[in-house]
XYZ file of C-alpha atoms in Angstrom:
739
model
C -102.814 228.752 36.826
C -104.905 227.516 40.463
C -107.315 230.316 41.677
C -108.344 230.289 45.237
C -111.659 231.917 45.032
C -112.572 234.465 47.689
C -115.676 231.949 48.382
C -117.261 231.553 50.860
C -117.663 228.185 51.892
C -120.295 226.371 51.148
C -122.370 229.596 48.780
C -123.357 228.445 45.143
C -120.247 230.190 43.338
C -119.999 231.658 40.348
C -116.714 231.877 38.197
C -116.737 233.763 34.831
C -112.908 233.381 33.218
C -112.296 235.511 30.211
C -110.520 233.200 28.146
C -109.749 235.625 24.681
C -109.593 231.732 22.541
C -105.589 232.487 20.918
C -104.478 232.699 25.404
C -103.301 229.307 26.602
C -104.074 230.338 30.415
C -107.025 232.309 32.171
C -106.645 235.489 33.450
C -107.702 236.804 36.956
C -111.446 236.642 38.302
C -113.313 239.115 39.724
C -116.401 238.361 42.147
C -119.481 239.004 43.583
C -121.409 237.530 46.555
C -124.324 239.250 46.727
C -127.303 236.900 46.131
C -129.618 240.069 44.379
C -127.136 240.403 42.049
C -126.909 237.060 41.306
C -130.813 236.216 40.953
C -130.766 240.007 39.202
C -127.786 238.421 35.813
C -129.792 234.971 36.118
C -132.806 237.192 35.352
C -131.734 239.414 32.752
C -132.345 238.442 28.978
C -128.854 240.019 27.684
C -127.169 236.848 29.538
C -127.064 233.696 27.834
C -128.014 230.801 31.078
C -128.027 227.716 30.627
C -129.766 225.694 33.164
C -129.922 222.431 33.960
C -131.919 221.216 31.437
C -129.600 222.200 28.200
C -126.413 220.625 30.367
C -125.054 217.550 28.828
C -124.227 215.102 32.169
C -121.304 213.138 32.673
C -121.009 212.203 35.874
C -123.169 214.489 37.551
C -127.020 213.398 37.976
C -129.777 216.242 38.175
C -131.730 217.047 41.250
C -134.278 218.857 40.456
C -136.503 218.198 43.368
C -133.457 218.319 45.948
C -133.442 220.353 49.141
C -131.979 223.614 47.040
C -133.273 226.966 45.695
C -133.154 226.101 42.437
C -132.715 222.970 40.034
C -129.344 222.200 40.085
C -127.037 218.679 39.010
C -124.482 217.349 41.745
C -121.035 214.551 40.645
C -121.877 211.219 41.768
C -118.353 210.063 40.399
C -114.305 211.836 40.752
C -113.800 212.252 37.108
C -117.190 214.260 36.138
C -117.645 216.755 33.426
C -120.833 219.291 32.161
C -120.545 220.081 28.097
C -122.609 222.578 26.654
C -122.888 224.718 23.177
C -122.932 227.875 22.617
C -125.348 228.466 19.948
C -125.640 232.815 20.052
C -122.624 234.329 18.897
C -121.178 237.875 20.519
C -119.125 239.037 23.423
C -119.271 237.413 26.486
C -118.190 236.851 29.897
C -118.306 232.916 30.757
C -119.531 232.478 33.994
C -120.485 229.263 35.926
C -123.105 228.821 39.395
C -122.119 226.495 41.888
C -122.499 225.706 45.252
C -119.755 225.454 47.981
C -120.445 223.253 50.530
C -118.179 221.094 52.546
C -114.655 220.262 51.547
C -112.426 221.446 48.811
C -114.756 221.664 45.305
C -112.012 222.119 41.916
C -113.506 222.836 38.582
C -111.781 223.171 35.563
C -113.013 225.467 32.452
C -112.058 224.372 28.769
C -113.750 226.511 25.884
C -113.809 224.865 22.750
C -111.181 222.601 23.717
C -108.987 225.076 25.471
C -108.065 224.961 29.055
C -109.102 227.945 30.481
C -108.127 227.671 34.349
C -108.639 226.157 37.520
C -111.185 227.083 40.426
C -110.885 226.052 44.063
C -114.112 226.768 46.365
C -112.950 226.239 49.856
C -114.954 228.317 52.457
C -117.753 225.451 53.281
C -120.355 227.841 54.472
C -123.368 227.388 51.675
C -123.744 230.806 50.145
C -123.678 232.290 46.825
C -121.529 233.847 44.476
C -120.310 235.070 41.362
C -117.838 235.387 39.892
C -116.750 236.586 36.280
C -113.830 237.438 33.742
C -112.376 240.740 33.719
C -112.467 240.882 29.584
C -115.009 239.360 27.417
C -114.818 236.067 25.108
C -115.757 236.499 21.750
C -118.269 233.876 20.651
C -118.630 233.172 16.904
C -121.405 230.330 18.034
C -120.647 226.302 18.332
C -118.305 226.438 20.844
C -118.235 223.545 23.670
C -117.699 225.107 27.371
C -117.115 221.836 29.220
C -116.809 222.137 32.986
C -114.729 219.858 34.527
C -114.982 218.326 38.640
C -111.453 217.822 40.405
C -110.423 216.321 43.307
C -112.549 214.266 45.846
C -114.111 216.296 48.655
C -116.943 218.296 48.413
C -120.530 217.460 46.578
C -119.428 219.748 43.833
C -123.176 221.453 42.638
C -123.825 223.404 39.978
C -126.609 225.892 39.576
C -125.579 226.609 35.876
C -123.754 227.892 33.340
C -123.926 231.702 31.810
C -122.380 233.896 29.800
C -122.527 237.869 30.853
C -123.312 240.442 28.516
C -121.677 243.122 30.843
C -119.062 242.658 33.853
C -120.647 243.154 37.171
C -119.453 244.839 39.605
C -116.531 243.341 42.204
C -117.067 243.110 45.447
C -114.210 241.187 47.865
C -115.902 239.428 50.695
C -115.213 240.919 54.266
C -116.517 239.639 57.851
C -119.055 241.972 59.483
C -121.107 242.111 62.355
C -124.833 243.085 61.412
C -127.989 244.444 63.172
C -127.104 244.801 66.964
C -130.094 245.150 68.436
C -132.668 244.566 71.736
C -135.003 241.719 71.549
C -136.320 241.741 74.421
C -134.095 241.472 77.430
C -132.300 239.480 74.666
C -129.365 241.034 72.557
C -128.978 239.327 69.249
C -126.641 240.681 66.139
C -125.956 237.991 62.828
C -122.439 237.644 61.203
C -122.169 236.912 57.631
C -119.884 233.844 58.398
C -120.538 231.231 60.948
C -118.254 231.759 63.984
C -118.676 231.350 67.188
C -118.524 234.855 69.291
C -117.470 236.362 72.396
C -119.996 239.375 73.953
C -118.234 241.422 76.725
C -121.357 243.131 78.228
C -120.995 245.857 81.357
C -118.689 243.666 83.077
C -119.712 240.023 82.200
C -118.274 237.609 79.258
C -120.014 235.309 77.678
C -119.150 232.823 75.265
C -121.029 230.640 72.152
C -120.071 227.165 71.963
C -120.154 226.898 68.435
C -119.933 228.568 65.243
C -123.380 230.244 63.840
C -124.897 233.351 61.940
C -127.235 234.276 63.796
C -126.171 235.149 67.955
C -128.131 235.780 70.284
C -127.229 236.107 74.534
C -130.371 236.575 76.690
C -128.842 239.427 79.730
C -130.928 239.829 83.177
C -131.043 242.842 84.543
C -130.615 244.791 82.304
C -132.357 248.517 83.210
C -134.679 250.345 80.710
C -133.249 254.129 79.838
C -129.579 252.981 80.938
C -126.827 252.662 78.133
C -124.471 250.261 77.878
C -121.159 249.474 76.746
C -119.794 245.870 74.663
C -117.766 244.602 73.016
C -118.499 241.597 69.846
C -115.216 239.274 69.031
C -115.026 236.752 66.636
C -112.359 234.776 64.693
C -113.084 235.003 61.180
C -112.512 232.423 57.520
C -108.962 233.456 57.823
C -108.847 232.489 61.871
C -107.994 236.183 62.287
C -109.191 237.938 65.357
C -112.156 240.488 64.568
C -113.937 243.232 66.649
C -117.172 245.519 66.805
C -114.900 247.530 69.545
C -116.330 248.801 72.218
C -120.073 250.566 71.633
C -122.530 251.830 73.150
C -126.301 250.568 73.201
C -129.326 251.882 74.830
C -131.773 249.799 76.816
C -134.811 251.882 76.396
C -138.403 251.148 77.459
C -140.567 251.525 74.078
C -141.856 255.316 73.086
C -145.062 256.317 73.868
C -147.813 257.023 71.819
C -150.771 259.593 72.387
C -152.930 258.205 68.723
C -153.643 260.155 66.614
C -157.136 259.189 66.141
C -160.560 260.040 68.383
C -162.949 257.383 67.790
C -163.300 254.894 64.914
C -164.932 251.613 64.889
C -163.841 247.953 63.703
C -166.337 245.223 62.676
C -165.796 241.916 63.879
C -167.158 238.535 63.682
C -167.172 235.591 66.056
C -166.826 231.880 64.539
C -168.828 230.070 67.222
C -171.596 232.107 69.084
C -172.609 231.929 72.969
C -168.131 230.920 73.010
C -165.536 232.420 75.151
C -163.809 234.933 72.591
C -159.835 235.136 73.018
C -158.781 237.020 69.480
C -156.026 239.509 68.767
C -156.923 241.917 65.984
C -154.657 244.841 64.305
C -154.462 248.585 64.530
C -152.241 250.738 61.868
C -149.275 252.615 63.333
C -149.656 255.433 64.551
C -153.585 255.271 65.499
C -154.031 253.604 69.540
C -151.976 254.856 71.644
C -152.804 252.601 74.144
C -155.472 249.384 74.502
C -157.326 251.288 77.130
C -159.309 253.232 74.552
C -160.930 250.232 73.384
C -164.783 249.236 74.135
C -166.852 246.317 72.549
C -170.781 246.975 71.154
C -172.708 244.525 70.287
C -174.436 245.543 66.768
C -177.444 247.450 68.824
C -174.735 249.177 70.317
C -174.678 247.635 73.979
C -171.322 247.462 75.544
C -170.106 244.322 76.233
C -167.467 243.912 78.892
C -164.286 243.421 77.482
C -160.377 242.283 78.651
C -157.659 243.794 76.621
C -153.986 243.636 76.618
C -151.248 244.929 74.093
C -149.235 242.339 72.236
C -146.872 243.950 70.397
C -146.126 247.795 69.898
C -145.182 249.740 66.584
C -142.059 251.058 66.421
C -143.919 254.795 67.492
C -145.020 253.067 70.316
C -148.081 253.178 68.973
C -150.630 249.344 69.690
C -150.307 247.025 66.536
C -151.888 243.914 67.914
C -154.541 243.673 71.147
C -155.702 240.569 72.487
C -159.798 240.822 73.276
C -161.280 238.626 75.505
C -165.145 238.824 75.691
C -168.139 236.782 75.754
C -169.641 235.969 72.349
C -173.530 235.785 73.053
C -174.237 237.198 69.593
C -172.190 236.794 65.565
C -170.989 240.060 65.230
C -169.670 243.186 67.549
C -168.271 246.312 66.515
C -164.372 247.624 67.945
C -164.498 251.168 69.356
C -161.040 252.822 69.704
C -159.553 256.100 69.912
C -158.439 258.664 72.457
C -162.234 259.436 73.332
C -163.143 255.620 74.009
C -163.548 254.719 77.594
C -164.981 251.135 78.544
C -167.567 250.979 81.658
C -165.053 249.821 84.944
C -165.052 245.794 85.228
C -167.494 243.932 87.146
C -166.328 241.675 90.098
C -168.129 238.637 88.973
C -163.714 236.966 88.270
C -161.997 236.633 91.603
C -158.544 235.581 91.122
C -156.801 234.826 94.801
C -153.236 234.541 94.528
C -151.920 233.442 98.008
C -148.267 231.810 99.114
C -150.736 228.545 99.712
C -152.982 228.181 96.177
C -154.168 230.052 93.699
C -158.150 230.395 93.658
C -160.434 231.435 90.675
C -163.781 231.805 91.337
C -166.227 232.641 87.981
C -168.864 233.441 90.069
C -170.757 229.881 89.334
C -167.785 227.770 89.751
C -164.646 227.818 92.518
C -161.391 225.908 92.112
C -157.966 225.980 93.479
C -155.238 225.191 92.230
C -151.915 223.783 95.140
C -148.670 226.358 95.058
C -146.904 223.318 97.354
C -148.406 220.305 95.725
C -149.466 220.764 92.825
C -151.486 217.025 91.635
C -154.076 218.807 88.947
C -156.939 220.486 90.873
C -156.897 220.775 94.448
C -160.512 220.922 94.348
C -163.868 221.843 92.298
C -167.399 223.379 93.832
C -170.327 223.929 91.587
C -172.205 227.181 94.266
C -171.652 225.329 97.408
C -171.126 221.463 96.221
C -167.659 220.289 96.077
C -167.098 217.545 93.412
C -163.712 216.293 92.710
C -163.145 213.794 96.073
C -162.302 214.818 99.043
C -160.362 211.967 99.860
C -157.477 211.561 96.885
C -156.213 214.253 94.679
C -156.309 214.847 91.090
C -153.198 214.146 89.340
C -151.361 213.255 86.283
C -149.707 209.989 86.518
C -146.742 208.704 84.132
C -145.644 205.135 83.973
C -141.657 205.006 82.457
C -140.730 201.629 80.494
C -139.359 200.011 83.484
C -142.696 200.516 85.086
C -141.727 202.879 87.952
C -144.488 205.696 88.804
C -144.052 209.707 88.434
C -147.001 211.673 89.592
C -146.985 215.392 89.270
C -148.239 215.641 93.568
C -144.742 216.583 94.290
C -144.072 220.919 94.363
C -144.138 222.781 90.999
C -141.677 224.893 89.802
C -143.690 228.036 89.093
C -147.001 228.626 89.580
C -148.007 231.949 87.675
C -150.984 234.214 87.191
C -151.282 235.116 83.635
C -154.057 236.975 83.020
C -155.987 238.684 85.709
C -158.861 240.750 84.367
C -162.869 241.468 84.427
C -163.143 238.232 81.325
C -160.695 235.792 81.534
C -158.393 234.633 84.502
C -155.270 231.809 83.192
C -152.751 230.339 85.474
C -149.657 228.508 84.494
C -147.940 225.598 86.496
C -145.041 223.901 85.721
C -143.034 221.455 87.123
C -141.756 217.449 86.718
C -143.317 214.129 87.332
C -141.651 212.584 90.313
C -141.458 208.914 91.607
C -141.835 207.763 94.925
C -137.658 207.638 95.238
C -136.931 210.965 94.111
C -136.113 210.732 90.407
C -138.075 212.412 87.781
C -139.764 211.486 84.463
C -140.397 214.712 81.882
C -141.576 218.301 82.128
C -145.164 219.482 82.406
C -146.705 222.706 81.737
C -150.622 223.074 82.443
C -152.320 226.197 81.814
C -155.988 226.924 83.561
C -158.327 229.606 81.185
C -161.653 230.822 83.330
C -164.257 233.183 82.697
C -166.604 235.450 84.507
C -170.276 233.543 84.466
C -169.082 230.350 83.273
C -169.034 226.803 84.500
C -166.316 225.871 82.236
C -162.475 225.657 82.668
C -160.431 225.091 79.587
C -156.909 223.532 79.532
C -153.663 223.394 78.334
C -151.375 220.347 79.112
C -147.957 220.255 77.832
C -145.550 217.163 78.236
C -142.169 218.069 77.036
C -139.018 214.950 76.940
C -136.252 217.118 79.086
C -134.548 213.398 79.635
C -131.928 214.853 77.395
C -129.257 212.108 78.623
C -130.214 209.673 75.361
C -131.682 210.861 72.506
C -134.731 208.702 73.615
C -136.847 207.916 76.372
C -140.063 205.393 76.680
C -142.893 205.377 78.258
C -145.330 203.113 79.280
C -148.174 205.575 79.899
C -149.718 209.370 80.329
C -152.790 209.403 82.649
C -154.730 212.898 83.957
C -156.801 211.134 87.002
C -159.745 213.096 88.754
C -161.487 211.122 92.018
C -165.174 212.704 92.051
C -167.307 213.418 94.850
C -171.312 211.113 94.267
C -171.933 207.715 92.331
C -171.229 208.420 88.773
C -174.855 206.941 86.603
C -173.519 207.089 83.388
C -170.178 204.882 82.930
C -168.398 205.602 79.603
C -165.495 204.139 77.781
C -164.281 206.113 74.544
C -160.788 204.420 72.706
C -159.186 205.083 69.929
C -155.727 203.585 68.304
C -156.531 204.281 65.043
C -157.551 207.052 62.557
C -160.543 204.695 61.444
C -161.754 205.454 65.075
C -163.728 208.422 64.745
C -165.316 208.675 67.941
C -165.676 212.321 69.829
C -163.877 212.867 72.615
C -166.595 213.186 75.188
C -167.613 212.101 77.993
C -170.304 212.610 80.721
C -170.473 211.919 84.584
C -173.332 212.565 86.746
C -174.251 211.968 90.236
C -177.412 213.142 91.278
C -178.250 216.838 90.332
C -174.654 217.164 89.264
C -173.132 216.978 86.023
C -169.737 217.508 84.576
C -169.197 216.561 80.734
C -164.865 216.424 79.551
C -164.456 216.923 75.999
C -160.860 216.472 74.327
C -160.436 219.187 71.192
C -158.942 216.635 67.902
C -159.501 213.566 69.922
C -159.067 210.642 67.499
C -157.015 212.772 64.933
C -154.397 213.135 68.201
C -154.742 208.643 68.984
C -153.622 206.946 71.010
C -156.617 208.018 73.190
C -158.667 207.208 75.591
C -162.106 209.093 78.026
C -163.170 206.497 81.010
C -165.424 207.118 83.521
C -166.192 204.775 86.176
C -168.184 204.853 89.786
C -165.903 207.447 91.315
C -163.517 208.724 88.768
C -162.619 210.013 84.714
C -159.193 209.464 83.591
C -157.963 210.859 80.306
C -155.591 209.079 78.987
C -153.135 211.098 77.307
C -150.578 208.345 76.143
C -153.072 205.653 77.458
C -151.178 201.857 77.612
C -151.162 199.630 75.071
C -151.101 195.938 74.534
C -147.413 194.612 73.718
C -149.106 193.742 69.837
C -151.403 196.565 69.151
C -149.606 197.971 66.258
C -147.866 194.954 65.222
C -149.680 194.611 62.273
C -147.676 197.399 60.536
C -144.511 196.080 61.103
C -142.260 196.063 57.703
C -145.268 198.104 55.873
C -145.070 201.659 54.725
C -147.302 202.751 58.049
C -144.235 201.238 60.244
C -141.806 204.635 59.601
C -145.179 206.939 58.146
C -147.485 206.478 61.439
C -146.234 204.056 64.010
C -142.320 204.732 64.123
C -143.166 205.749 67.911
C -145.651 203.305 68.768
C -143.774 199.914 69.376
C -143.657 196.741 71.690
C -146.331 198.594 73.949
C -144.152 201.777 74.604
C -144.536 205.104 72.997
C -140.308 206.600 72.469
C -140.273 210.073 72.038
C -136.733 212.012 71.130
C -135.036 214.757 73.848
C -136.276 218.031 73.385
C -139.727 216.959 71.567
C -143.302 218.296 73.544
C -146.796 217.558 72.919
C -149.864 220.444 74.183
C -153.372 219.109 74.071
C -156.855 221.522 74.547
C -159.651 219.868 76.805
C -162.511 221.830 78.276
C -164.285 220.698 81.741
C -167.436 221.659 81.634
C -170.172 221.580 84.933
C -173.538 221.306 84.854
C -175.474 222.649 81.856
C -172.133 224.677 80.472
C -170.997 221.940 77.700
C -167.890 223.465 75.727
C -167.450 223.781 72.246
C -165.486 220.940 70.349
C -162.934 223.876 69.525
C -162.019 227.433 71.059
C -164.696 230.767 69.540
C -162.362 232.967 67.560
C -163.197 236.377 65.837
C -162.092 238.445 62.933
C -161.722 241.517 61.066
C -163.286 242.049 57.770
C -159.679 241.186 54.848
C -159.306 244.663 54.507
C -158.792 246.081 57.916
C -155.631 243.438 58.493
C -154.784 245.046 54.773
C -155.815 248.468 56.211
C -153.367 247.808 59.305
C -150.460 246.703 57.430
C -149.758 244.707 60.827
C -148.971 242.165 58.498
C -147.454 243.510 55.528
C -148.419 244.043 52.079
C -151.706 242.194 51.452
C -153.216 241.965 47.952
C -157.152 241.600 48.874
C -159.527 239.347 46.877
C -160.401 241.188 43.321
C -161.330 240.986 40.102
C -157.965 241.243 39.264
C -157.190 238.282 37.096
C -153.724 237.405 38.435
C -155.098 237.542 41.806
C -158.084 235.241 40.586
C -155.447 232.591 39.865
C -153.907 232.797 42.992
C -156.861 232.435 45.190
C -158.351 229.704 42.594
C -154.694 227.856 43.055
C -154.434 228.346 46.409
C -157.919 226.875 47.274
C -157.251 224.156 44.894
C -154.027 223.459 47.246
C -155.671 223.670 50.414
C -158.237 221.062 49.169
C -155.024 219.103 48.426
C -153.509 219.148 51.189
C -156.980 217.536 52.936
C -156.977 215.135 50.364
C -153.341 213.848 51.031
C -154.101 213.861 54.839
C -157.062 210.760 54.463
C -154.576 209.506 51.719
C -151.709 209.272 53.441
C -153.485 208.532 56.999
C -151.904 211.925 58.543
C -152.967 211.938 62.073
C -151.649 210.713 65.753
C -150.173 212.508 68.058
C -147.198 213.044 66.453
C -148.409 213.850 63.124
C -151.653 215.454 63.312
C -150.997 218.942 61.650
C -147.660 218.172 59.424
C -148.165 216.820 55.939
C -146.216 213.408 54.794
C -144.129 212.880 51.704
C -141.522 214.940 51.587
C -138.623 213.238 49.849
C -141.166 210.195 49.539
C -140.166 208.895 53.184
C -140.580 211.569 55.079
C -142.691 214.272 57.512
C -142.386 218.392 56.084
C -142.084 219.661 59.119
C -144.477 222.370 58.002
C -142.333 223.793 55.484
C -142.283 225.550 53.912
C -144.569 227.762 56.642
C -147.190 225.957 56.255
C -149.011 228.127 58.836
C -147.745 231.185 57.752
C -149.800 230.996 54.366
C -152.815 229.186 55.877
C -153.125 232.269 58.095
C -151.775 234.769 56.045
C -154.339 233.956 52.869
C -157.695 233.786 56.331
C -156.710 237.298 57.289
C -157.260 238.139 53.102
C -160.825 235.906 52.636
C -161.816 235.339 56.456
C -162.054 231.938 55.626
C -162.099 229.941 58.592
C -160.793 226.744 57.464
C -157.471 228.989 56.686
C -157.064 229.509 60.121
C -158.257 226.006 61.465
C -155.868 223.876 59.566
C -153.162 226.908 59.697
C -153.420 226.413 63.740
C -153.077 222.551 63.949
C -150.188 223.428 61.628
C -149.064 225.919 64.186
C -148.950 223.511 67.059
C -148.139 220.512 66.097
C -144.959 222.553 64.619
C -144.771 224.148 68.061
C -144.541 220.860 69.988
C -143.135 218.355 67.636
C -140.855 220.107 65.118
C -138.841 222.207 67.716
C -136.330 221.120 69.970
C -137.487 222.579 73.801
C -134.122 220.797 75.582
C -131.714 219.030 74.225
C -127.770 218.331 75.778
C -126.402 220.664 73.526
C -128.197 223.811 74.703
C -127.456 226.082 71.358
C -129.821 223.199 69.903
C -132.594 224.378 72.002
C -135.390 226.600 70.034
C -134.351 225.255 66.708
C -135.835 222.551 64.770
C -135.759 219.093 63.614
C -134.854 218.482 60.087
C -137.465 216.780 58.660
C -136.650 213.219 58.757
C -138.565 209.879 59.211
C -140.712 210.849 62.521
C -140.109 214.524 61.776
C -136.987 213.812 64.086
C -135.040 211.208 62.771
C -133.291 208.581 65.167
C -136.352 205.758 64.998
C -134.636 203.872 62.499
C -130.705 203.871 63.307
C -130.066 201.184 61.301
C -131.454 202.223 58.075
C -131.876 205.733 58.929
C -132.249 206.715 54.932
C -135.460 203.950 54.589
C -138.506 203.090 55.056
C -137.846 200.136 57.911
C -136.005 198.970 59.966
């Protein structure tokens, strides 16, 4: 008897067969694909669960460390068998948990030498499923249960064999459209089967190019307050057309909340006093109606200029997270909030002039300009009335391709956007592409300039993206920022790093007479290779500095070739399509020398727990389980830092990640490295956790995420962890260490 399981392709399937030992054929099976139920029956002490360690394998191999939710076994040859002896007497429903992968996976079930039936898992949808018998089998104890794998296709992964005391509720699979909702201007929904959907919306028709479970459509021109008519159609697993039918969905603005609190305060601790601070602070649901009702005071009650912006709302429209910008001349402050709280009107020291020709920002002491027509970098920078940048030559980013052709950022940018304009901080985002003299383009850039009232510093965040999706990899010879400066430098300097052993600070100074300029790069040596160079007339930041042809030839044939230097070969850099990298650097004028990292402020751990914005947080306490958890986390974190040193987990594409997944791969920050570190920071206030989480997030956001791709469906996804984070660097030997 052959049974085609309702199974969903690729799900772990539990087949329960009902033999009365006197029967020669199997009865029909029932099923339930609810993963919560499957997990419950595995944990139920009334059931007999034969785990991987209990099974006798013949033609199956154990995969305890595999990329899978639980320890499991996989078939390694066609005539494979699993045997297990049941020692417990009683009435049970024999069951089997398998994983339904690609291909037709077939299993025969035998009990005490009698064939009970055949099961086929051929839906190929990578999900769990439970099959069970309609009637129990009476076991006396000592019977051998045998699973035989049939057919040639499919991995035939088995989790465990189970004898169920009670029969679960049967639940047939049916196709569903789930959770249709707005996320900004994006309409999202889920299907419980991977399929390509068609969305009919407001007279337009949009189609997906490939099957998936999570769906999103970006819809332009949606007006708040209107109701929109839509219909979603797709093919289900039987190939039949299914539809939501015509429905309506409102596009409404968030609810407006007045706030239930008149006046409360939150203590804040600043990590680096004396530096500008940008920090997000959460608030309990319903308490704060608007970020306008926030003010900042010192521990002595003196109000400090504050800039705010709401980052997220609760469902009732109240403020969930607010972004605070202020100057941290002291280590401790209080944030006051509530309907009766009003802050002083802003001063006018920070000025932003946004005009058709360019954007000019004056902090008071310094002024700089960004050109809308011909970007480069800074069109000019002045300290008071003294011009620091050269009037004869423009600053710019210069990119040299693998063929020697030079591209620069001096062409017209795609966008110049003033993202922040407040009394404390201003931010301008510039995005575009590097152009060659022949009009070709190579790599996209995104540059953000941050400036603060009364300060002589500019923070720059520069991102390059490989948007050359015509090929999997693009090589370049170099990428550098060159800043021609006015005057004659009295202290030329050179800082070069090529390995993690070159632990030099990323800072140089330029001086001409009484005029001084400092340039500091965050995590400089950690993101090698890097250069910082000054000469008589200019400063250069080598983001991807020129390399000797044999710069890393010493690693050829060693573990470090695939671990560290996979993208650095023959004097060239190789970047996979869609990859990005962000560098954070500061320009300080005069005596305003920026800190090595931007400053951060935080509330006490109890506040994050009380706000509810991060879900339930168990704060450090005398509870034994919590003490054990925190001790284990601390030990794990120290192990992470030690492994970073022993594995040399540094370099421009590696820093922030961990190495050694399946022995040869980078982990791509799985599982949720930054999330775990940020939560632990919120629970404990330990700044080390925050900084490590920040490093992991920057890496994961840039290197592991697909920003551009020839298949637009892949954009926004992440690379599966492989050699070099993305794989493909050693095509002749993709699963091994070296070419």
